XYZ file of C-alpha atoms in Angstrom:
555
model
C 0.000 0.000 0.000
C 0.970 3.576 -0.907
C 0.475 4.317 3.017
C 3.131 2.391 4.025
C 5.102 4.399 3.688
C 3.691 6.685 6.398
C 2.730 3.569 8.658
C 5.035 0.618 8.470
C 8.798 -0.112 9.710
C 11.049 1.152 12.094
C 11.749 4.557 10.461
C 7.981 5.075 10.910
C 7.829 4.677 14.230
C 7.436 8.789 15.127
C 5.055 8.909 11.661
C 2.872 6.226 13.992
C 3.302 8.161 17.226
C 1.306 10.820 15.318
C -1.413 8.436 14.077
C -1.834 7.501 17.973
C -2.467 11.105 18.769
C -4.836 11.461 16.190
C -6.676 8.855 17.917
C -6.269 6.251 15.221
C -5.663 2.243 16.248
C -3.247 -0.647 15.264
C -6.292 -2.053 13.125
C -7.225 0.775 11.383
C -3.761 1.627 10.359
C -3.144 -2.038 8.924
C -5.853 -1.079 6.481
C -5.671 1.480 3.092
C -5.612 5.273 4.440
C -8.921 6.944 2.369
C -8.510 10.669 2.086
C -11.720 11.953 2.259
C -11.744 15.505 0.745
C -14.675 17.656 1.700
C -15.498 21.363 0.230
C -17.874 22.047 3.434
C -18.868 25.170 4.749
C -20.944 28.064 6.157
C -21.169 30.615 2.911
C -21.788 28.389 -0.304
C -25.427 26.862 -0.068
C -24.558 23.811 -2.166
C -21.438 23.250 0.490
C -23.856 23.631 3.607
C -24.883 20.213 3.743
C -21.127 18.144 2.444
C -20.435 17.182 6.583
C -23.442 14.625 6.344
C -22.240 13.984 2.687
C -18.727 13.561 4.333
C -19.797 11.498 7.234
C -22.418 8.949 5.002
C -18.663 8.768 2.873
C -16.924 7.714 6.004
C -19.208 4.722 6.981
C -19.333 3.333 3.556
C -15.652 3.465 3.347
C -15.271 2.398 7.090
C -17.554 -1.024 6.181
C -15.427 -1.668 3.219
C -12.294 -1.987 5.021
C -10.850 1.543 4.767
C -9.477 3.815 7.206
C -11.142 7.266 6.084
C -9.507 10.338 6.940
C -11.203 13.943 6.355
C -9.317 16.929 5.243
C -10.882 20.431 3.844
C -11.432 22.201 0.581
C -12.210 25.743 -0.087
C -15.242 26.851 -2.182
C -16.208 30.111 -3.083
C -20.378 30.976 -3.744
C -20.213 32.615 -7.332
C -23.793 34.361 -6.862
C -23.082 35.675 -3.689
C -19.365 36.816 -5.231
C -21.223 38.137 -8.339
C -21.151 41.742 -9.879
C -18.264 43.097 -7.544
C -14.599 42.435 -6.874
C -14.918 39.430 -5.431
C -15.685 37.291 -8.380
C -12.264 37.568 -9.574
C -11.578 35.284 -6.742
C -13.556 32.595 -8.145
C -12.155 30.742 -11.263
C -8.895 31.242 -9.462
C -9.851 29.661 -6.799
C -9.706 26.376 -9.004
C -5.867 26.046 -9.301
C -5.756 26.628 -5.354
C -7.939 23.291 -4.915
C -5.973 21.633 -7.030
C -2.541 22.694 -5.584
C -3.719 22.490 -1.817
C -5.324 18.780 -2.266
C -2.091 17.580 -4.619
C -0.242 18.967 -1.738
C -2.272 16.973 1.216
C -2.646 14.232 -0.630
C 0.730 13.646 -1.627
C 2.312 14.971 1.740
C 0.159 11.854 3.793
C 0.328 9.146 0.799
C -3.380 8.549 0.796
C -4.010 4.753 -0.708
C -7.368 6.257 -2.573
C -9.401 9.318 -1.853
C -13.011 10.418 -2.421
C -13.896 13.712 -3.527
C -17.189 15.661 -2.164
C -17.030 19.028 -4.032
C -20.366 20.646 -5.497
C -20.281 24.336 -6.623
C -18.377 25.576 -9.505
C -14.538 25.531 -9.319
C -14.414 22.919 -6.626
C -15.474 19.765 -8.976
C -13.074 20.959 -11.959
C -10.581 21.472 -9.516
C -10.365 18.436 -7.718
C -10.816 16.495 -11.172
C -7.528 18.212 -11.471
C -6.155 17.361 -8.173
C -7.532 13.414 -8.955
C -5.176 13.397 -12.277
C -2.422 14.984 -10.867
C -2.469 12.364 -7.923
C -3.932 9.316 -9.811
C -4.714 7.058 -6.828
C -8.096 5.179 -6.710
C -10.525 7.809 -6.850
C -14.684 8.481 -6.832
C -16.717 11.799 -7.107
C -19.558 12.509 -5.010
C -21.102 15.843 -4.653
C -23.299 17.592 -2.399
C -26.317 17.509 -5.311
C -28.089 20.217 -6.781
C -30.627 22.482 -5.030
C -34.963 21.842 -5.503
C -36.217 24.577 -7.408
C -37.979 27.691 -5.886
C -42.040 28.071 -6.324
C -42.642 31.789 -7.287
C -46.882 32.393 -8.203
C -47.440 28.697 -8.973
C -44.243 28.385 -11.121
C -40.675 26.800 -10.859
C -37.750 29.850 -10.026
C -34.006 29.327 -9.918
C -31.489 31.486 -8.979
C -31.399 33.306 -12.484
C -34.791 33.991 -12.127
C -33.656 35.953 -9.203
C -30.655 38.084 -11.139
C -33.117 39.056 -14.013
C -35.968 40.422 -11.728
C -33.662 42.972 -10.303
C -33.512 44.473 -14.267
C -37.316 43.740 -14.136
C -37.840 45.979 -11.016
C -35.095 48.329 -12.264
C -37.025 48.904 -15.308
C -40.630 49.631 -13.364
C -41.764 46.057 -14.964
C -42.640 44.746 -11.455
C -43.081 45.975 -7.917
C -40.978 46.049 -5.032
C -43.382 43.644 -3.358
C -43.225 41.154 -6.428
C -39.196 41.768 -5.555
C -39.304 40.555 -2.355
C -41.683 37.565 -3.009
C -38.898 36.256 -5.788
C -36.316 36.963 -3.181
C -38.061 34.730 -0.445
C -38.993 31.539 -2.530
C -36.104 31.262 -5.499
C -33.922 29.531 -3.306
C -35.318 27.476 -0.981
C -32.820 24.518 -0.342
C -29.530 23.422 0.560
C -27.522 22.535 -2.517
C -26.289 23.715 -6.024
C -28.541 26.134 -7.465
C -31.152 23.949 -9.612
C -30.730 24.856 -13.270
C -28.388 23.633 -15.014
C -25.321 26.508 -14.312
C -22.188 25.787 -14.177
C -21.918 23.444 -11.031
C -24.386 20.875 -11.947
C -22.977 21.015 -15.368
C -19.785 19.764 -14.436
C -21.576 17.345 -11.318
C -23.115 15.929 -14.313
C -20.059 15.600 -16.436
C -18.187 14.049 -13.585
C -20.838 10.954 -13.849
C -20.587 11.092 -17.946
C -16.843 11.094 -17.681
C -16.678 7.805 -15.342
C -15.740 9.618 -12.010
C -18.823 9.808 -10.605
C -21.089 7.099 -9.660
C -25.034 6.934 -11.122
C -26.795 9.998 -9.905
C -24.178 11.775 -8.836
C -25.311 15.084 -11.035
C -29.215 14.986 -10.794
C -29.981 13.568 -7.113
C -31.241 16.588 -4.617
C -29.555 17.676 -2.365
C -31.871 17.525 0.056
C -32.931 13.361 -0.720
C -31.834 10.451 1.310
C -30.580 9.171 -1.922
C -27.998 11.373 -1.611
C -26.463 9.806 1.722
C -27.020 6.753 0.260
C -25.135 7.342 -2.935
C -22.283 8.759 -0.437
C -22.031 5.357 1.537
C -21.729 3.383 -2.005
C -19.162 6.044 -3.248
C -16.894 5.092 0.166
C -17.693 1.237 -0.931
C -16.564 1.953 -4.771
C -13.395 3.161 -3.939
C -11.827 0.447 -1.836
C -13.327 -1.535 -5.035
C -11.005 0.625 -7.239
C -7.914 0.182 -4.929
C -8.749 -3.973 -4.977
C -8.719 -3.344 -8.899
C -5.937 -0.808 -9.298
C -7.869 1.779 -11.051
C -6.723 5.047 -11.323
C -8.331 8.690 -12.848
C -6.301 8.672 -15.700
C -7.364 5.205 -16.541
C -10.890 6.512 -16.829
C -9.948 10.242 -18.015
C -8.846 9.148 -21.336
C -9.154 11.077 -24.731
C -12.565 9.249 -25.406
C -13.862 9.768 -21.979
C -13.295 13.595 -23.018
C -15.180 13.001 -25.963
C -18.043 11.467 -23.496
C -18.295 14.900 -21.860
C -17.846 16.724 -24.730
C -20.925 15.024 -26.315
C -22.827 14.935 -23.533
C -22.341 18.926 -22.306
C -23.742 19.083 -26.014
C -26.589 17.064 -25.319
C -27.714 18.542 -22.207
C -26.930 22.676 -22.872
C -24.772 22.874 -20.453
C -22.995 25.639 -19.223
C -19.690 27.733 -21.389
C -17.690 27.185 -18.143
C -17.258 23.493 -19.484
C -15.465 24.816 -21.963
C -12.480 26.321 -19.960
C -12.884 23.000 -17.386
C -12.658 20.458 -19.374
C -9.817 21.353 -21.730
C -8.050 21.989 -18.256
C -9.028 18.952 -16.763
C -7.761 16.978 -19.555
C -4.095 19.072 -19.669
C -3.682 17.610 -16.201
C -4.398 13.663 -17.624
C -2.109 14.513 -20.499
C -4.495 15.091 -23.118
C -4.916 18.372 -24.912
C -8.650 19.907 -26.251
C -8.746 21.550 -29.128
C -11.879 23.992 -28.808
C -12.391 23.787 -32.613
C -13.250 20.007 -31.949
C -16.132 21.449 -29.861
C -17.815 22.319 -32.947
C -17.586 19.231 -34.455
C -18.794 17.700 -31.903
C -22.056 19.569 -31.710
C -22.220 19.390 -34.898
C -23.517 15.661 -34.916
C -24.984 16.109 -31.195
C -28.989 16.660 -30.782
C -29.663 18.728 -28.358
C -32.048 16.893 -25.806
C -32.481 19.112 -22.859
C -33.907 22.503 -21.972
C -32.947 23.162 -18.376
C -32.748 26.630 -17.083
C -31.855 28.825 -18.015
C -33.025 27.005 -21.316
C -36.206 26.500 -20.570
C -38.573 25.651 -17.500
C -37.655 22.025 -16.261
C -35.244 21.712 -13.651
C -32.193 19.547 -12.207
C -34.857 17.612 -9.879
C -37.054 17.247 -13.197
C -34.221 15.275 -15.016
C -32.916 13.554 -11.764
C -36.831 11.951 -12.154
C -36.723 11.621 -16.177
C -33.743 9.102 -15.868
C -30.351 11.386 -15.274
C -27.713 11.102 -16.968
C -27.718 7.808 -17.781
C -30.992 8.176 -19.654
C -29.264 10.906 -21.373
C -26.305 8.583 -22.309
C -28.284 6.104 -23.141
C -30.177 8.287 -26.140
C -26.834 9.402 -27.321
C -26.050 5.780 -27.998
C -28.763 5.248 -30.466
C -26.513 6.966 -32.993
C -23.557 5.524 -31.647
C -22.686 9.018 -30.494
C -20.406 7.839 -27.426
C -17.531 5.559 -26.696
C -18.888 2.754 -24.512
C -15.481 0.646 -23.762
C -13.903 3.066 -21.378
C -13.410 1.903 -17.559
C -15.231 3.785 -14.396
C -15.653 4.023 -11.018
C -18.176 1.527 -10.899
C -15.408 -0.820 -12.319
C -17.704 -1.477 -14.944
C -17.837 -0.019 -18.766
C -19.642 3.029 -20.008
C -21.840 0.700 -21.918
C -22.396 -1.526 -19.252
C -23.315 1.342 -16.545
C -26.114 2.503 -19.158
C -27.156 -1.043 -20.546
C -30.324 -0.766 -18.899
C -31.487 3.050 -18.392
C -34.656 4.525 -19.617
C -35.675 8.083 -20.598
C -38.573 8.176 -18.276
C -40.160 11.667 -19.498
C -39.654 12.444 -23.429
C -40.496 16.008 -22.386
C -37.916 16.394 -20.539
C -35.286 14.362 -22.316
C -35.925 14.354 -25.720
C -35.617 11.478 -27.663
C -32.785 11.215 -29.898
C -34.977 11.763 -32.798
C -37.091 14.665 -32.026
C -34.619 17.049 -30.347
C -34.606 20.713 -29.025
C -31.711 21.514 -32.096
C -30.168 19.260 -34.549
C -26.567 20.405 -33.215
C -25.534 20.934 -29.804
C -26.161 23.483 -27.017
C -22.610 25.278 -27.342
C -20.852 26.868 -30.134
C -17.385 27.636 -30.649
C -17.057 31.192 -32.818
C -14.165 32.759 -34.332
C -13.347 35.575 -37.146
C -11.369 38.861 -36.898
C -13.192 39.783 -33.111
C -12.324 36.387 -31.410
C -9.167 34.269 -33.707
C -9.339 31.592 -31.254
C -12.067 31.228 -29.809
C -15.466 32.929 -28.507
C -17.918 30.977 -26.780
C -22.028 30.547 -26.644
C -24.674 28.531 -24.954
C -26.504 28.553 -28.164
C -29.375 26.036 -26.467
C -30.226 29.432 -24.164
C -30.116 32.216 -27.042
C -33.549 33.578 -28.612
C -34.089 32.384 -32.089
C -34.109 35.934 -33.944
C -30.346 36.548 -32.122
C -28.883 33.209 -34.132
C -27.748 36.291 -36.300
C -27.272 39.579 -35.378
C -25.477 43.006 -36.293
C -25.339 46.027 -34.921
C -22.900 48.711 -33.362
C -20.685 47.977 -30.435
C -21.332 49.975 -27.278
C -17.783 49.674 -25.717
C -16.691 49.299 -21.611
C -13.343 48.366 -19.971
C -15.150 46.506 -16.882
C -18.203 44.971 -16.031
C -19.658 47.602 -13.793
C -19.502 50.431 -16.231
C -21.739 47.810 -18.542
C -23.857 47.757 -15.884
C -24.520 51.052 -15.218
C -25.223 51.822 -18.942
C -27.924 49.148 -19.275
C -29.976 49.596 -15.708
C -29.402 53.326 -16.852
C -31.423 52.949 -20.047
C -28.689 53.890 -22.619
C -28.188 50.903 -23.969
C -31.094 50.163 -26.965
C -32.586 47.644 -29.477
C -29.847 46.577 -31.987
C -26.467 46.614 -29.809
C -23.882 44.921 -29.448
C -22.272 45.335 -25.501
C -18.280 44.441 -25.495
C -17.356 44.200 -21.787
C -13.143 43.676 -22.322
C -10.607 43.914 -20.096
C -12.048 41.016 -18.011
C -10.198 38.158 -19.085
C -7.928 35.279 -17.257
C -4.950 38.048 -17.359
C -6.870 41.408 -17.480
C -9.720 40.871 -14.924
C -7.705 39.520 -13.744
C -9.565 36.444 -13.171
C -11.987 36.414 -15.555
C -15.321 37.623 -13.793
C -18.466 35.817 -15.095
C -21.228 38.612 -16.515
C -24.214 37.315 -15.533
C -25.000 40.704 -13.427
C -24.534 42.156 -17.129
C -26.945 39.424 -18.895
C -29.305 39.418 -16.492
C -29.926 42.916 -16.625
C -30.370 42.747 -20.153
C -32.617 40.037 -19.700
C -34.697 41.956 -16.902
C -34.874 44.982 -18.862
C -36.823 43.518 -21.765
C -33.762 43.634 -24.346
C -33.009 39.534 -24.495
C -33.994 39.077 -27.724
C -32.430 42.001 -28.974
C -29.171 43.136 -27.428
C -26.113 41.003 -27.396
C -23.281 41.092 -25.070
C -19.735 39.490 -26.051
C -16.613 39.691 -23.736
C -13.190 38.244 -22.705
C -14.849 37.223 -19.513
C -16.660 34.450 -19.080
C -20.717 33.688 -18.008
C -22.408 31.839 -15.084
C -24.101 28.547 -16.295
C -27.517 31.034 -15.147
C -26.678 33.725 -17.985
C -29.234 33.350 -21.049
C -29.102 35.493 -24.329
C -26.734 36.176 -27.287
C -24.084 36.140 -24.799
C -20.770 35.000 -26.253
C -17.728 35.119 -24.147
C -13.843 33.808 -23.401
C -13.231 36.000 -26.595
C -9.322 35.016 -27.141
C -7.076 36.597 -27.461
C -8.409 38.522 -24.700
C -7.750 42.370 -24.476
C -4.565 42.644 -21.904
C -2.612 40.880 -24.361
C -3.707 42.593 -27.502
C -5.975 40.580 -28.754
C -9.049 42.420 -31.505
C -11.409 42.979 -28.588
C -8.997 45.338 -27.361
C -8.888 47.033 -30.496
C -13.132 47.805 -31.413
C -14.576 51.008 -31.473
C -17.653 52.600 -30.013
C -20.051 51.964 -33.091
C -18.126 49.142 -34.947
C -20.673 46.641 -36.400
C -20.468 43.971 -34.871
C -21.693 40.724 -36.761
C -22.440 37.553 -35.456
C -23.876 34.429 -36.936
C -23.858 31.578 -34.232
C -25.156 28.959 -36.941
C -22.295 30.190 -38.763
C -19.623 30.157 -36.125
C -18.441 33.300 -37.128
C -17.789 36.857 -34.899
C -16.722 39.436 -36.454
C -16.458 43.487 -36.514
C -16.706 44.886 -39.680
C -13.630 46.651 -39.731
C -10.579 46.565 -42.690
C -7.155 45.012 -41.730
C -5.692 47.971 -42.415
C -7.562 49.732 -39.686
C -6.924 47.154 -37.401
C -3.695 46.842 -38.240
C -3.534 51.296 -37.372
C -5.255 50.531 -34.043
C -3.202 47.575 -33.375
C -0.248 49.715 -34.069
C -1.809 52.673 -31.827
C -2.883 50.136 -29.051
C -1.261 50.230 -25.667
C -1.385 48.084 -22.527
C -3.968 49.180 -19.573
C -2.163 49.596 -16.527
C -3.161 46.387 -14.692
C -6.119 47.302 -11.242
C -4.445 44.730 -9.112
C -1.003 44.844 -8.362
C -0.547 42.467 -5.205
C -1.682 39.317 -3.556
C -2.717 35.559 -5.196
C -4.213 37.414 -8.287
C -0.920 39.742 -9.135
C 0.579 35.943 -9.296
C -2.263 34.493 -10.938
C -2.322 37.128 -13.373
C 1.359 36.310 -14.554
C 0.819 33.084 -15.145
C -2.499 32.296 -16.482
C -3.268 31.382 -20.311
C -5.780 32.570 -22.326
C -9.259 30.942 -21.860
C -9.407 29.043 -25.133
C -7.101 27.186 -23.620
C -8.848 26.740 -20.127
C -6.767 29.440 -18.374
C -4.479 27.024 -17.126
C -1.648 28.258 -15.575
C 2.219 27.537 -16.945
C 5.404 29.171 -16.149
C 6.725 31.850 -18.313
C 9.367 30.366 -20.338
């Protein structure tokens, strides 16, 4: 056993000195040492309820014949970190769970670990930290939050961010406010459309890390703690087998996820996790295969912000198995890749059934022929730009108009609550990117406001910053080359035409070379707004987001 190292021989002897204060016995220590790492605590919703997930994880593995041992992750709550300085402390928060749980887990030479995260940056982040360490390892999160009841309907947490432009605008009352306010949110867990954490919950199960049910069971279901007792039983079942994270993350597990975020519309943050989630296993994601991808991937689910079903709504349609299992009647997925269940992707779905056609569609009668996120590029975005094109209004599939310009999100925001942003624009929010935020701030204060104030279906927002998985709308973001390194975004004009064709994959402003090649030429650096701390560092090492803003040492 890897522990052995830490709990056999003479040289040990102090290293077992310390296992007796910590309360730990000659039995336990004769068995593998399960590091148990849990993202609970007292600010992030979906986090508030991970001890019971943690403790459900420690019987399980207990039973099988493990010694589990709990240590922490952090977790930051995007919505609550949303629209101010704080959410450039979020996707960077990602390479800190990765480096502190490589760190822990490699210090104490854990034999396998389980991993509880839930909200955003915690599950791509200890995916990383799983490939990096590649010891027997299963997923289990905290699950995803029941939806809110607002006047006899289902509410989620957008819901919530667009009434604010609603009230701002004199479309509803203060009252009418207050009731959304109350009743959007009324649950432990991660918020219940499907943003950005249950995305990637959800891709942790299609990728073979996560056990069934992992993305889609409540939080708030005894199904849950159940699931946690079987994921502390799966991974001594891994450690008898010898399989490891990167013999489940391989280049067609990627393609799983890939083709099932396509499927299900998930959210554009998949699009800087994955391809850093697979740099970690060795593999490298070209964004341009995204397109392909979707091109021959149905998309089968409306979710919010989509449309009106919910994470508990496909938990009871099937989950992601069901989903899977559709996929496969076009032979759309690779089904001889290993998983945590120590069984193949094709036998894990063998027998799942779509259990509500409304919710999942079948294969052959989807929501679009091509899948729920499109990769754009042209002389705005030459690597990449990025759009939840399941969540955009039909009539902005293709759009031009002139480019209202702002160097941070808050300036954006003040224009649109302040009415001076109209029918036909174009908003470019720059400067927000991996290197210029720095941090790269997700807009959805910004696309919720133009959402609220009745301009969804005719505004469109693009930026080097990214979107929550809650942000609806012709909203196209981790425009690369972002602008602190130059890139075109840095370069357009109040009133450039901007023209977009998402069908197309094309973004472009309709500008000559030879003017952009005068601006480029004119162009300087802004002075960067944060000059100390983790984000100075972050900042100098991070890579642009069509490449997952993963972070590599200058050469």
């Amino acid at each position: 056993m890897l522990s052995d190292r830490v709990k056999v021989g003479t040289q040990q002897a102090p290293h077992r000195s310390l296992f007796n204060a910590l309360g730990f016995t000659e039995q336990e220590r004769r068995k593998p040492m399960i590091g148990i790492v849990c993202s609970y605590n007292e600010i992030v919703p979906g986090h508030m309820n991970l001890d019971k997930i943690a403790e459900a994880v420690k019987l399980g593995v207990a039973e099988a014949g493990g010694m589990p041992v709990l240590f922490p992750a952090i977790a930051v709550c995007d919505g609550i970190a949303m629209g101010h300085v704080g959410m450039k402390y979020s996707l960077v928060t990602r390479d800190l769970i990765a480096d502190s749980t490589e760190c822990m887990a490699k210090a104490h030479a854990f034999d396998g670990l389980v991993m509880i995260p839930n909200c955003d940056k915690n599950v791509p982040g200890l995916l990383m930290a799983a490939a990096r360490i590649n010891v027997p390892t299963v997923f289990v999160s905290g699950g995803p939050m029941m939806a809110g009841h607002v006047n006899g309907r289902k509410r989620s947490l957008s819901s919530m961010f667009e009434v604010v432009g609603e009230f701002n605008s004199g479309r509803i009352s203060e009252q009418e406010l207050n009731n959304f306010e109350e009743n959007v949110c009324p649950t432990c867990g991660s918020c219940s459309g499907m943003y950005t954490a249950n995305s990637m919950n959800c891709l942790t199960e299609g990728i073979g890390m996560g056990l069934r049910g992992n993305g889609t069971i409540p939080a708030v279901y005894s199904a849950r703690l159940r699931l946690a007792k079987q994921a502390g039983y799966a991974v001594m079942d891994l450690i008898e087998k010898n399989i490891r994270p990167r013999d489940i993350m391989t280049k067609e597990a990627f393609e799983n996820a890939m083709t099932i975020d396509m499927a299900l519309g998930c959210s554009t943050n998949t699009m800087l996790h994955l391809p850093a989630i697979a740099h970690e296993c060795g593999i490298e994601l070209n964004m341009e295969y995204a397109n392909e991808i979707s091109d021959r991937t149905p998309n089968l689910c409306h979710l919010a912000p989509a449309g009106p079903t919910y994470m508990e709504d496909l938990n009871e349609a099937g989950g992601i198995y069901a989903v899977m299992k559709e996929l496969t009647k076009k032979n759309l997925l690779h089904l001889d890749g290993i998983t945590v269940t120590g069984k193949t992707v094709g036998e894990n779905i063998e027998h799942a059934v779509n259990l509500n056609p409304e919710v999942i569609r079948p294969i052959e009668n989807p929501y679009m022929q091509t899948g729920g996120i499109a990769v754009l590029k042209g002389n705005l975005a030459p690597d990449t730009g990025i759009v939840k094109r399941s969540a955009v209004a039909p009539e902005m599939m293709k759009h031009e108009g002139p480019a209202r310009v702002f160097d941070c999100e808050e300036d954006a925001i003040d224009a649109i609550m302040g009415g001076r942003i109209h029918d036909g624009d174009v908003v470019v929010i720059r400067y927000e990117g991996p290197k210029g935020g720095p941090g790269m701030r997700e807009m959805l204060n910004p696309t919720s406001a133009i959402v609220g104030m009745g301009l969804g279906s005719t505004v469109a927002l693009i930026t080097d910053g990214r979107f929550s998985g809650a942000s609806r709308g012709a909203a196209i973001g981790h425009v690369s080359p972002e602008a602190a390194v130059g890139g075109p975004i840095a370069l357009v004009k109040e009133g450039d035409i901007i023209s977009i064709d998402i069908n197309a994959n094309k973004l472009n402003m309709l500008v000559s070379d030879e003017e952009l090649e005068k601006r480029r030429k004119e162009w300087t650096p802004r002075k960067a707004n944060i000059t100390d701390g983790y984000l100075k560092r972050y900042a100098a090492l991070v890579t642009s987001g069509n490449r997952g803003a993963i972070l590599e040492l200058p050469e």
